[in-house]
Tab-separated table of C-alpha atoms and ligand atoms in Angstrom:
chain	number	residue	atom	x	y	z
A	4	MET	CA	0.000	0.000	0.000
A	5	SER	CA	1.455	3.362	-1.067
A	6	LYS	CA	1.959	6.094	1.532
A	7	TYR	CA	1.132	9.541	0.131
A	8	LEU	CA	2.103	12.616	2.117
A	9	ILE	CA	0.709	16.011	1.100
A	10	LEU	CA	2.030	19.221	2.641
A	11	GLY	CA	-0.658	21.904	2.320
A	12	ALA	CA	-4.463	21.778	2.460
A	13	SER	CA	-5.429	24.478	0.023
A	14	ALA	CA	-6.135	24.654	-3.732
A	15	ALA	CA	-3.237	22.419	-4.832
A	16	GLY	CA	-3.075	20.012	-1.879
A	17	ILE	CA	-6.805	19.261	-1.776
A	18	SER	CA	-6.995	18.850	-5.549
A	19	ALA	CA	-4.089	16.384	-5.424
A	20	ALA	CA	-5.709	14.422	-2.589
A	21	ARG	CA	-8.889	14.053	-4.668
A	22	ALA	CA	-6.904	12.913	-7.716
A	23	ILE	CA	-4.942	10.333	-5.697
A	24	ARG	CA	-8.056	8.888	-4.086
A	25	GLU	CA	-9.799	8.682	-7.478
A	26	GLN	CA	-6.916	6.590	-8.773
A	27	ASP	CA	-5.870	4.633	-5.687
A	28	GLY	CA	-8.762	3.571	-3.469
A	29	GLY	CA	-6.543	1.850	-0.893
A	30	GLY	CA	-3.476	4.088	-0.588
A	31	GLU	CA	-2.751	5.821	2.726
A	32	ILE	CA	-3.142	9.588	2.267
A	33	THR	CA	-2.012	12.060	4.931
A	34	VAL	CA	-2.482	15.811	4.517
A	35	ILE	CA	-0.555	18.159	6.793
A	36	SER	CA	-1.241	21.871	6.959
A	37	LYS	CA	-0.044	24.841	8.920
A	38	ASP	CA	-3.577	26.218	8.548
A	39	GLU	CA	-6.035	25.073	11.211
A	40	ARG	CA	-8.885	25.273	8.696
A	41	VAL	CA	-9.475	24.685	5.007
A	42	TYR	CA	-10.570	27.917	3.350
A	43	SER	CA	-10.224	29.840	0.103
A	44	ARG	CA	-7.698	32.652	0.257
A	45	CYS	CA	-9.542	34.254	-2.669
A	46	MET	CA	-12.398	35.002	-0.257
A	47	LEU	CA	-10.495	36.505	2.664
A	48	HIS	CA	-11.581	40.019	1.707
A	49	TYR	CA	-15.222	38.911	1.869
A	50	ILE	CA	-14.658	38.117	5.548
A	51	ILE	CA	-13.161	41.580	6.082
A	52	GLY	CA	-15.954	43.251	4.108
A	53	GLY	CA	-18.579	41.313	6.095
A	54	GLN	CA	-20.072	39.467	3.092
A	55	ARG	CA	-19.035	35.985	4.263
A	56	SER	CA	-18.407	34.193	7.518
A	57	GLU	CA	-15.221	32.146	7.984
A	58	ASP	CA	-17.257	28.950	7.518
A	59	GLU	CA	-18.529	30.230	4.186
A	60	THR	CA	-14.995	30.358	2.769
A	61	ARG	CA	-14.566	26.583	3.151
A	62	PHE	CA	-14.353	25.084	-0.335
A	63	ILE	CA	-14.665	21.373	0.481
A	64	GLU	CA	-17.525	19.278	1.793
A	65	ASP	CA	-17.810	19.205	5.622
A	66	ASP	CA	-16.939	15.497	5.651
A	67	PHE	CA	-14.331	15.644	2.850
A	68	PHE	CA	-11.542	13.936	4.792
A	69	GLU	CA	-13.739	11.165	6.246
A	70	GLN	CA	-15.535	10.613	2.947
A	71	HIS	CA	-12.241	10.087	1.102
A	72	ASN	CA	-10.512	8.250	3.957
A	73	ILE	CA	-7.781	10.890	4.236
A	74	ARG	CA	-5.920	11.652	7.462
A	75	TRP	CA	-5.672	15.439	7.974
A	76	LEU	CA	-3.247	16.873	10.526
A	77	PRO	CA	-3.966	20.604	10.803
A	78	GLY	CA	-1.925	23.196	12.683
A	79	ARG	CA	1.410	21.510	11.950
A	80	GLU	CA	4.291	22.722	9.858
A	81	ALA	CA	6.911	20.779	7.882
A	82	VAL	CA	10.276	22.006	9.169
A	83	LYS	CA	12.744	19.571	7.579
A	84	LEU	CA	12.821	17.211	4.619
A	85	ASP	CA	15.031	14.136	4.566
A	86	SER	CA	14.723	13.112	0.919
A	87	ALA	CA	17.174	10.199	1.209
A	88	GLY	CA	15.261	8.721	4.157
A	89	LYS	CA	11.894	9.698	2.569
A	90	LYS	CA	10.616	11.441	5.676
A	91	VAL	CA	9.405	14.867	6.760
A	92	GLN	CA	9.844	16.319	10.211
A	93	LEU	CA	7.066	18.503	11.607
A	94	SER	CA	7.048	21.431	14.010
A	95	ASP	CA	5.580	19.224	16.767
A	96	GLY	CA	8.605	16.882	16.548
A	97	GLU	CA	6.744	14.089	14.740
A	98	THR	CA	8.297	12.493	11.670
A	99	HIS	CA	6.217	11.194	8.751
A	100	ARG	CA	7.465	8.709	6.168
A	101	TYR	CA	6.256	8.709	2.582
A	102	ASP	CA	6.532	6.807	-0.662
A	103	GLN	CA	5.297	9.837	-2.647
A	104	LEU	CA	5.444	13.395	-1.339
A	105	LEU	CA	3.599	16.470	-2.619
A	106	ILE	CA	4.807	19.906	-1.587
A	107	ALA	CA	1.840	22.278	-1.877
A	108	THR	CA	2.844	24.739	0.827
A	109	GLY	CA	1.918	27.836	-1.170
A	110	ALA	CA	3.479	31.224	-0.582
A	111	SER	CA	3.764	33.922	2.084
A	112	SER	CA	3.501	37.697	1.805
A	113	VAL	CA	6.749	39.623	1.639
A	114	LEU	CA	7.477	42.902	3.377
A	115	PRO	CA	9.435	45.228	1.087
A	116	PRO	CA	12.562	46.824	2.573
A	117	VAL	CA	10.831	49.909	3.969
A	118	GLU	CA	12.087	51.512	7.176
A	119	ASN	CA	9.992	50.519	10.244
A	120	LEU	CA	7.623	48.322	8.244
A	121	GLY	CA	8.570	45.221	10.239
A	122	ARG	CA	8.297	47.092	13.560
A	123	GLY	CA	4.927	48.752	13.320
A	124	LYS	CA	2.351	47.058	15.587
A	125	GLN	CA	-0.475	47.754	13.150
A	126	VAL	CA	1.217	46.500	9.968
A	127	ARG	CA	-0.309	43.397	8.344
A	128	SER	CA	-0.411	41.563	5.018
A	129	LEU	CA	-3.394	39.630	3.679
A	130	ARG	CA	-2.599	35.969	3.015
A	131	ASN	CA	-4.050	33.885	5.846
A	132	LEU	CA	-7.238	33.702	7.851
A	133	GLU	CA	-5.314	35.053	10.863
A	134	ASP	CA	-4.376	38.135	8.785
A	135	ALA	CA	-8.039	38.764	7.944
A	136	ARG	CA	-8.977	38.468	11.633
A	137	ASP	CA	-6.148	40.843	12.613
A	138	ILE	CA	-7.121	43.356	9.930
A	139	ILE	CA	-10.713	43.392	11.194
A	140	ARG	CA	-9.568	43.822	14.802
A	141	LEU	CA	-6.948	46.496	14.113
A	142	SER	CA	-9.097	48.492	11.706
A	143	GLY	CA	-11.582	48.884	14.559
A	144	GLY	CA	-9.000	50.998	16.358
A	145	THR	CA	-8.454	53.595	13.629
A	146	ASP	CA	-10.414	55.469	10.989
A	147	THR	CA	-7.598	55.656	8.423
A	148	VAL	CA	-5.714	52.777	6.773
A	149	ALA	CA	-2.979	52.847	4.129
A	150	VAL	CA	-2.584	49.991	1.660
A	151	ILE	CA	0.788	49.491	-0.031
A	152	GLY	CA	0.278	48.004	-3.493
A	153	ALA	CA	-2.734	48.208	-5.826
A	154	GLY	CA	-2.570	44.688	-7.297
A	155	LEU	CA	-5.474	42.279	-6.805
A	156	VAL	CA	-4.719	41.492	-3.153
A	157	GLY	CA	-4.137	45.166	-2.301
A	158	MET	CA	-7.375	46.208	-3.984
A	159	ASP	CA	-9.287	43.340	-2.343
A	160	ALA	CA	-8.054	44.514	1.054
A	161	ALA	CA	-8.580	48.221	0.307
A	162	CYS	CA	-12.162	47.843	-0.930
A	163	ALA	CA	-13.067	45.486	1.938
A	164	LEU	CA	-11.714	47.999	4.472
A	165	ALA	CA	-13.626	50.836	2.778
A	166	GLN	CA	-16.740	48.697	3.172
A	167	ARG	CA	-16.015	48.581	6.908
A	168	GLY	CA	-16.255	52.376	6.911
A	169	VAL	CA	-12.589	53.363	7.252
A	170	LYS	CA	-10.863	55.854	4.981
A	171	VAL	CA	-8.334	54.048	2.770
A	172	THR	CA	-5.328	55.500	0.943
A	173	VAL	CA	-3.658	53.191	-1.589
A	174	VAL	CA	-0.024	53.846	-2.551
A	175	GLU	CA	1.057	52.291	-5.860
A	176	VAL	CA	4.352	52.558	-7.725
A	177	ALA	CA	2.654	52.190	-11.137
A	178	GLY	CA	0.456	54.849	-12.754
A	179	HIS	CA	-2.878	53.129	-12.068
A	180	ILE	CA	-4.458	50.342	-10.043
A	181	LEU	CA	-4.247	46.670	-11.102
A	182	PRO	CA	-1.369	47.300	-13.543
A	183	LEU	CA	-0.959	43.575	-14.313
A	184	GLN	CA	-4.661	42.951	-14.832
A	185	LEU	CA	-6.113	46.099	-16.456
A	186	ASP	CA	-5.125	48.936	-18.779
A	187	GLN	CA	-5.343	52.554	-17.684
A	188	ARG	CA	-8.841	53.026	-19.132
A	189	ALA	CA	-10.397	50.051	-17.321
A	190	ALA	CA	-8.540	50.895	-14.106
A	191	ALA	CA	-9.889	54.463	-14.226
A	192	SER	CA	-13.508	53.219	-13.906
A	193	TYR	CA	-12.605	51.513	-10.636
A	194	GLU	CA	-10.608	54.472	-9.362
A	195	ARG	CA	-13.645	56.717	-9.846
A	196	LEU	CA	-15.909	54.224	-8.082
A	197	CYS	CA	-13.459	53.759	-5.208
A	198	LYS	CA	-13.165	57.504	-4.643
A	199	LYS	CA	-16.944	57.581	-4.107
A	200	HIS	CA	-16.352	55.039	-1.309
A	201	ASN	CA	-13.912	57.044	0.777
A	202	MET	CA	-10.748	55.809	-0.958
A	203	GLU	CA	-7.787	57.784	-2.260
A	204	PHE	CA	-4.898	56.843	-4.537
A	205	ILE	CA	-1.304	57.926	-4.751
A	206	PHE	CA	0.365	56.715	-7.963
A	207	ASN	CA	3.945	56.737	-9.257
A	208	ASP	CA	5.263	56.884	-5.702
A	209	MET	CA	6.789	54.561	-3.120
A	210	VAL	CA	6.755	54.341	0.655
A	211	ALA	CA	10.062	55.449	2.190
A	212	SER	CA	9.260	54.735	5.853
A	213	VAL	CA	6.507	54.078	8.355
A	214	VAL	CA	6.128	56.754	11.024
A	215	LEU	CA	5.818	55.174	14.485
A	216	ASP	CA	5.292	56.582	17.960
A	217	GLU	CA	7.578	55.578	20.861
A	218	ASP	CA	5.507	52.359	21.370
A	219	ASP	CA	5.787	51.371	17.679
A	220	ASN	CA	2.178	52.317	16.947
A	221	VAL	CA	1.633	53.344	13.315
A	222	GLN	CA	1.122	57.071	12.799
A	223	GLY	CA	1.509	57.336	9.035
A	224	LEU	CA	3.691	56.838	5.967
A	225	LYS	CA	6.448	58.941	4.481
A	226	LEU	CA	6.670	58.736	0.708
A	227	LYS	CA	9.746	58.890	-1.531
A	228	SER	CA	8.253	62.003	-3.189
A	229	GLY	CA	8.336	63.724	0.213
A	230	GLY	CA	4.581	63.467	0.821
A	231	THR	CA	3.004	61.930	3.918
A	232	VAL	CA	-0.052	59.741	4.511
A	233	PRO	CA	-1.526	59.878	8.022
A	234	CYS	CA	-2.904	56.455	9.027
A	235	GLY	CA	-3.329	54.202	12.056
A	236	MET	CA	-2.753	50.931	10.204
A	237	VAL	CA	-0.910	49.636	7.127
A	238	VAL	CA	-1.807	46.680	4.905
A	239	VAL	CA	1.100	45.510	2.757
A	240	ALA	CA	0.310	43.846	-0.564
A	241	ALA	CA	3.658	43.892	-2.310
A	242	GLY	CA	4.101	40.318	-3.495
A	243	VAL	CA	4.736	36.819	-2.187
A	244	LYS	CA	7.545	34.312	-1.820
A	245	PRO	CA	7.257	30.502	-1.934
A	246	ASN	CA	7.172	28.565	1.359
A	247	ILE	CA	10.333	26.510	0.808
A	248	ASP	CA	12.459	27.216	3.902
A	249	PHE	CA	12.241	23.575	4.994
A	250	LEU	CA	13.901	22.503	1.725
A	251	ARG	CA	17.182	24.198	2.605
A	252	ASP	CA	20.115	21.759	2.226
A	253	THR	CA	18.023	19.280	0.214
A	254	PRO	CA	18.536	18.305	-3.448
A	255	VAL	CA	15.103	19.733	-4.411
A	256	ASP	CA	15.890	22.313	-7.107
A	257	THR	CA	14.404	25.765	-6.651
A	258	GLY	CA	14.389	29.022	-8.608
A	259	ARG	CA	11.563	31.525	-8.143
A	260	GLY	CA	9.742	28.514	-6.742
A	261	ILE	CA	10.258	24.733	-6.762
A	262	LYS	CA	11.253	23.615	-10.250
A	263	VAL	CA	8.960	20.966	-11.722
A	264	ASN	CA	8.512	19.172	-15.035
A	265	GLU	CA	5.213	18.818	-16.902
A	266	GLN	CA	4.150	16.027	-14.532
A	267	GLN	CA	4.803	18.353	-11.545
A	268	GLN	CA	7.757	16.187	-10.523
A	269	THR	CA	10.615	17.949	-8.787
A	270	SER	CA	14.293	17.187	-9.327
A	271	VAL	CA	13.977	14.384	-6.746
A	272	ALA	CA	12.209	11.112	-7.604
A	273	GLY	CA	9.006	10.604	-5.628
A	274	ILE	CA	8.688	14.295	-4.725
A	275	TYR	CA	6.150	16.509	-6.516
A	276	ALA	CA	5.205	20.167	-6.111
A	277	ALA	CA	2.117	22.144	-7.152
A	278	GLY	CA	0.537	25.577	-6.772
A	279	ASP	CA	2.033	28.866	-5.610
A	280	VAL	CA	5.099	27.098	-4.178
A	281	CYS	CA	6.439	26.156	-7.611
A	282	GLU	CA	7.290	27.639	-10.987
A	283	SER	CA	5.850	26.045	-14.095
A	284	LEU	CA	5.410	26.501	-17.831
A	285	GLU	CA	2.858	29.314	-18.250
A	286	SER	CA	0.695	28.751	-21.338
A	287	PHE	CA	0.145	32.363	-22.585
A	288	THR	CA	3.796	33.316	-22.469
A	289	GLY	CA	5.466	29.932	-22.960
A	290	GLN	CA	7.763	30.876	-20.085
A	291	VAL	CA	8.560	29.134	-16.830
A	292	MET	CA	7.363	31.309	-13.948
A	293	PRO	CA	5.284	31.285	-10.768
A	294	THR	CA	1.583	31.081	-11.689
A	295	PRO	CA	0.000	32.290	-8.453
A	296	VAL	CA	-3.689	31.910	-9.269
A	297	TRP	CA	-6.234	29.494	-7.833
A	298	PRO	CA	-7.173	27.648	-11.075
A	299	SER	CA	-3.488	26.927	-11.818
A	300	ALA	CA	-2.953	25.572	-8.304
A	301	VAL	CA	-5.989	23.279	-8.651
A	302	ARG	CA	-4.867	22.040	-12.065
A	303	GLN	CA	-1.282	21.476	-10.963
A	304	GLY	CA	-2.463	19.662	-7.846
A	305	TRP	CA	-4.605	17.389	-9.981
A	306	VAL	CA	-1.681	16.672	-12.357
A	307	ALA	CA	0.656	15.969	-9.434
A	308	GLY	CA	-1.830	13.725	-7.623
A	309	SER	CA	-2.650	11.782	-10.784
A	310	ASN	CA	1.011	11.113	-11.511
A	311	MET	CA	1.762	10.214	-7.899
A	312	ALA	CA	-0.947	7.570	-8.040
A	313	GLY	CA	0.293	6.147	-11.330
A	314	ARG	CA	-1.902	7.871	-13.929
A	315	PRO	CA	0.496	9.685	-16.292
A	316	VAL	CA	-0.807	13.180	-17.154
A	317	ARG	CA	0.889	16.381	-18.240
A	318	LEU	CA	0.153	19.959	-17.263
A	319	GLU	CA	-1.744	21.842	-19.993
A	320	ASP	CA	-3.767	25.079	-20.032
A	321	ASN	CA	-1.668	26.555	-17.234
A	322	PHE	CA	-2.806	30.155	-17.593
A	323	ALA	CA	-1.633	32.717	-15.045
A	324	PHE	CA	-2.763	35.724	-17.049
A	325	GLN	CA	-6.509	35.447	-16.642
A	326	ASN	CA	-8.322	37.456	-14.039
A	327	SER	CA	-11.831	38.256	-13.009
A	328	MET	CA	-12.763	40.851	-10.442
A	329	THR	CA	-15.722	42.768	-9.062
A	330	PHE	CA	-15.339	45.907	-6.995
A	331	PHE	CA	-18.381	47.885	-5.848
A	332	GLY	CA	-20.607	45.981	-8.264
A	333	LEU	CA	-18.509	46.567	-11.403
A	334	SER	CA	-17.098	43.360	-12.948
A	335	SER	CA	-14.128	42.919	-15.271
A	336	VAL	CA	-12.213	40.049	-16.813
A	337	SER	CA	-8.898	40.100	-18.615
A	338	PHE	CA	-6.889	37.529	-20.521
A	339	GLY	CA	-3.338	37.480	-21.814
A	340	THR	CA	-1.708	40.704	-23.009
A	341	ILE	CA	-3.539	43.807	-21.774
A	342	ASN	CA	-1.488	46.454	-23.623
A	343	PRO	CA	-0.082	45.988	-27.156
A	344	PRO	CA	3.588	45.073	-26.708
A	345	GLY	CA	4.644	46.248	-30.197
A	346	GLU	CA	3.579	47.695	-33.545
A	347	SER	CA	2.626	44.333	-34.996
A	348	PHE	CA	-0.374	44.265	-32.623
A	349	ARG	CA	-3.780	45.706	-33.533
A	350	VAL	CA	-6.132	47.056	-30.859
A	351	LEU	CA	-9.932	46.996	-31.229
A	352	VAL	CA	-11.950	48.941	-28.660
A	353	ASP	CA	-15.655	49.342	-27.856
A	354	ASP	CA	-15.819	52.079	-25.205
A	355	ARG	CA	-19.269	53.046	-23.954
A	356	GLY	CA	-18.137	55.138	-21.009
A	357	ASP	CA	-19.817	54.149	-17.761
A	358	ALA	CA	-21.928	51.606	-19.659
A	359	GLY	CA	-18.942	49.382	-20.402
A	360	TYR	CA	-15.569	48.894	-22.020
A	361	LYS	CA	-14.212	46.130	-24.240
A	362	LYS	CA	-10.795	45.768	-25.791
A	363	VAL	CA	-9.154	43.090	-27.863
A	364	ILE	CA	-5.493	42.867	-28.870
A	365	LEU	CA	-4.815	41.003	-32.112
A	366	GLN	CA	-1.692	39.783	-33.856
A	367	ASP	CA	-1.764	37.950	-37.184
A	368	GLY	CA	-5.512	37.359	-36.862
A	369	ARG	CA	-5.212	35.815	-33.416
A	370	ILE	CA	-6.463	37.361	-30.162
A	371	LYS	CA	-3.516	37.796	-27.812
A	372	GLY	CA	-5.386	39.537	-25.044
A	373	ALA	CA	-8.749	40.994	-24.032
A	374	ILE	CA	-10.347	43.168	-21.374
A	375	LEU	CA	-14.089	43.227	-20.718
A	376	GLN	CA	-15.631	45.574	-18.179
A	377	GLY	CA	-19.300	45.949	-17.295
A	378	ASP	CA	-20.805	43.485	-19.759
A	379	ILE	CA	-18.548	40.448	-19.382
A	380	SER	CA	-20.843	38.023	-21.206
A	381	ALA	CA	-18.248	37.472	-23.957
A	382	ALA	CA	-15.652	36.250	-21.438
A	383	GLY	CA	-16.206	32.583	-22.246
A	384	ILE	CA	-15.773	32.822	-26.007
A	385	LEU	CA	-12.960	35.424	-25.958
A	386	GLY	CA	-11.099	33.449	-23.287
A	387	ALA	CA	-11.364	30.276	-25.371
A	388	LEU	CA	-10.170	32.081	-28.530
A	389	VAL	CA	-7.163	33.537	-26.692
A	390	LYS	CA	-6.235	30.243	-25.031
A	391	LYS	CA	-6.662	28.111	-28.138
A	392	GLY	CA	-4.987	30.670	-30.424
A	393	ILE	CA	-7.805	30.439	-32.979
A	394	ASN	CA	-7.492	32.573	-36.114
A	395	ILE	CA	-10.435	35.010	-36.368
A	396	SER	CA	-9.321	36.681	-39.625
A	397	GLY	CA	-12.320	38.123	-41.473
A	398	LEU	CA	-14.369	38.365	-38.266
A	399	GLU	CA	-12.504	41.299	-36.705
A	400	ASN	CA	-15.322	43.788	-37.414
A	401	ARG	CA	-17.647	41.869	-35.094
A	402	VAL	CA	-15.071	40.644	-32.614
A	403	PHE	CA	-17.240	41.686	-29.638
A	404	GLU	CA	-20.281	39.792	-30.939
A	405	LEU	CA	-18.589	36.475	-31.688
A	406	SER	CA	-20.176	33.272	-30.426
A	407	TYR	CA	-19.012	29.676	-30.142
A	408	ALA	CA	-21.128	28.900	-33.220
A	409	ASP	CA	-18.701	30.978	-35.320
A	410	PHE	CA	-15.943	28.462	-34.596
A	411	PHE	CA	-17.516	25.177	-33.685
A	412	ALA	CA	-18.034	22.322	-36.063
A	413	GLN	CA	-19.355	18.862	-35.351
A	414	LYS	CA	-17.706	15.561	-36.187
A	415	GLU	CA	-19.717	12.671	-37.562
A	416	ASN	CA	-19.794	11.087	-34.125
A	417	GLY	CA	-21.476	14.231	-32.752
A	418	GLU	CA	-18.398	15.547	-30.941
A	419	PHE	CA	-17.794	19.333	-31.152
A	420	TYR	CA	-14.432	20.814	-32.099
A	421	PHE	CA	-12.976	24.243	-32.880
A	422	LYS	CA	-12.701	24.867	-36.660
B	28	LIG	C1	-6.505	37.945	-0.654
B	28	LIG	C2	-6.247	37.025	-1.805
B	28	LIG	C3	-7.114	37.038	-2.883
B	28	LIG	C4	-6.894	36.200	-3.960
B	28	LIG	N1	-7.781	36.237	-4.997
B	28	LIG	C5	-7.613	35.402	-6.026
B	28	LIG	C6	-8.550	35.392	-7.098
B	28	LIG	O1	-9.517	36.163	-7.108
B	28	LIG	N2	-8.345	34.517	-8.114
B	28	LIG	C7	-7.288	33.651	-8.126
B	28	LIG	O2	-7.149	32.867	-9.063
B	28	LIG	N3	-6.386	33.639	-7.128
B	28	LIG	C8	-6.519	34.494	-6.085
B	28	LIG	N4	-5.612	34.470	-5.051
B	28	LIG	C9	-4.463	33.541	-5.135
B	28	LIG	C10	-4.859	32.138	-4.664
B	28	LIG	O3	-5.433	32.218	-3.394
B	28	LIG	C11	-3.604	31.251	-4.655
B	28	LIG	O4	-3.105	31.160	-5.972
B	28	LIG	C12	-3.938	29.855	-4.120
B	28	LIG	O5	-4.422	29.917	-2.804
B	28	LIG	C13	-2.690	28.969	-4.167
B	28	LIG	O6	-3.008	27.733	-3.620
B	28	LIG	P1	-1.889	26.766	-3.055
B	28	LIG	O7	-2.608	25.503	-2.688
B	28	LIG	O8	-0.760	26.668	-3.985
B	28	LIG	O9	-1.277	27.470	-1.751
B	28	LIG	P2	-1.907	28.250	-0.523
B	28	LIG	O10	-3.323	28.623	-0.774
B	28	LIG	O11	-0.949	29.311	-0.176
B	28	LIG	O12	-1.919	27.159	0.647
B	28	LIG	C14	-0.745	26.628	1.175
B	28	LIG	C15	-1.082	25.520	2.146
B	28	LIG	O13	0.145	25.018	2.686
B	28	LIG	C16	0.132	25.095	4.108
B	28	LIG	N5	1.526	25.275	4.539
B	28	LIG	C17	2.336	26.347	4.352
B	28	LIG	N6	3.579	26.090	4.812
B	28	LIG	C18	3.538	24.824	5.312
B	28	LIG	C19	4.507	23.967	5.912
B	28	LIG	N7	5.779	24.343	6.090
B	28	LIG	N8	4.099	22.733	6.299
B	28	LIG	C20	2.821	22.312	6.125
B	28	LIG	N9	1.877	23.078	5.538
B	28	LIG	C21	2.233	24.309	5.140
B	28	LIG	C22	-0.829	26.219	4.417
B	28	LIG	O14	-1.314	26.103	5.726
B	28	LIG	C23	-1.889	25.976	3.343
B	28	LIG	O15	-2.743	24.920	3.739
B	28	LIG	C24	-5.789	35.312	-3.959
B	28	LIG	C25	-4.921	35.292	-2.872
B	28	LIG	C26	-5.138	36.135	-1.794
B	28	LIG	C27	-4.200	36.094	-0.635
């Protein structure tokens, strides 16, 4: 009987556990997680904003572990890997042996090198349930919060805090919010909406230091431009790093994350990695990089688990550059390239002001990227065209009205395929 050990009980770890059990009904599966609960990180801001309870962020059935005969050991951390002896040591001193190991330990927030950032008593990031609880508690003690970074996590935190009634100032080094997800035009719609909800933005600037009182309580921020932002709390959303400390002095190869092949195997036989902890071949760009989005983690976990249990599968459709978001009731999706990277790209735009915005970026008849805001009903078809690289030559003049019927054909056996 095979012994499977999974480190991490989130998108990648849970998906792998399901895949293993599907394939191997009798294998012994143990899942270990630092987290005490299973929850979706993508929903942490809903807890802060008051839209969901902690229980409502659980993404597995209540009896998931019993139903699948999986042993779950929460609240424990892997601290050392002995790959030659095939065992993992945990923070509680226990050692667990494995035949196949999956590392799905995700990532942690990083604090940029800003003076006093690590000292301030009211400085937090948003990655874990404990962070969300802390943010709720600490924001109750102030009426002004600063958020460093206007990426998706920063904006999730900022909008959730605004919904709690505090004034929020967001400091971003780029010229607009969500610079990796949206162009300036689409970002501007959100900036206008946010300003109506007691939020402010400072762009093209960086935080130089956090101003603290003699007890290390946060008083405000000093900016590189010389400006200041008075605030009683800071939320830092300036990127993540993979949780790989316990792999120090092991032969597991790492770069910007654990290196894996298309089966999610690491450089060591019998050890796999999946999700935010690893770097993998990203399908839009064809480059190896971290792909820190939930669907990628689920897919990679499934690929890893399948291979661990003896079903050979390869990672495909590993798209990091696809995003959907809703802030203050306005929804957007984006895929692939959001700004034309060169002159060989053509841009088609349908801009209806507050009523909606659509943009497609084409190269050689193929859609390389798209943004939809407001009416996002074309997300399915545009996303499929981008991902499958389908040539739409001749249909450019109605690119925003395309439907699957424009591209689908049916085989004699009834199966549909893209023309
Ligand atoms: C606020 C926020 C909003 C987000 N919104 C979106 C979104 O809208 N869409 C989207 O696609 N993605 C979003 N993401 C990203 C998404 O949550 C991650 O890509 C996803 O959670 C990665 O899953 P994972 O399983 O790789 O790792 P994680 O979710 O990071 O989980 C890691 C697991 O490993 C455990 N662990 C860590 N270290 C150890 C250790 N040493 N030993 C044992 N266990 C350990 C943890 O307890 C946890 O169970 C968001 C993230 C955040 C923080």
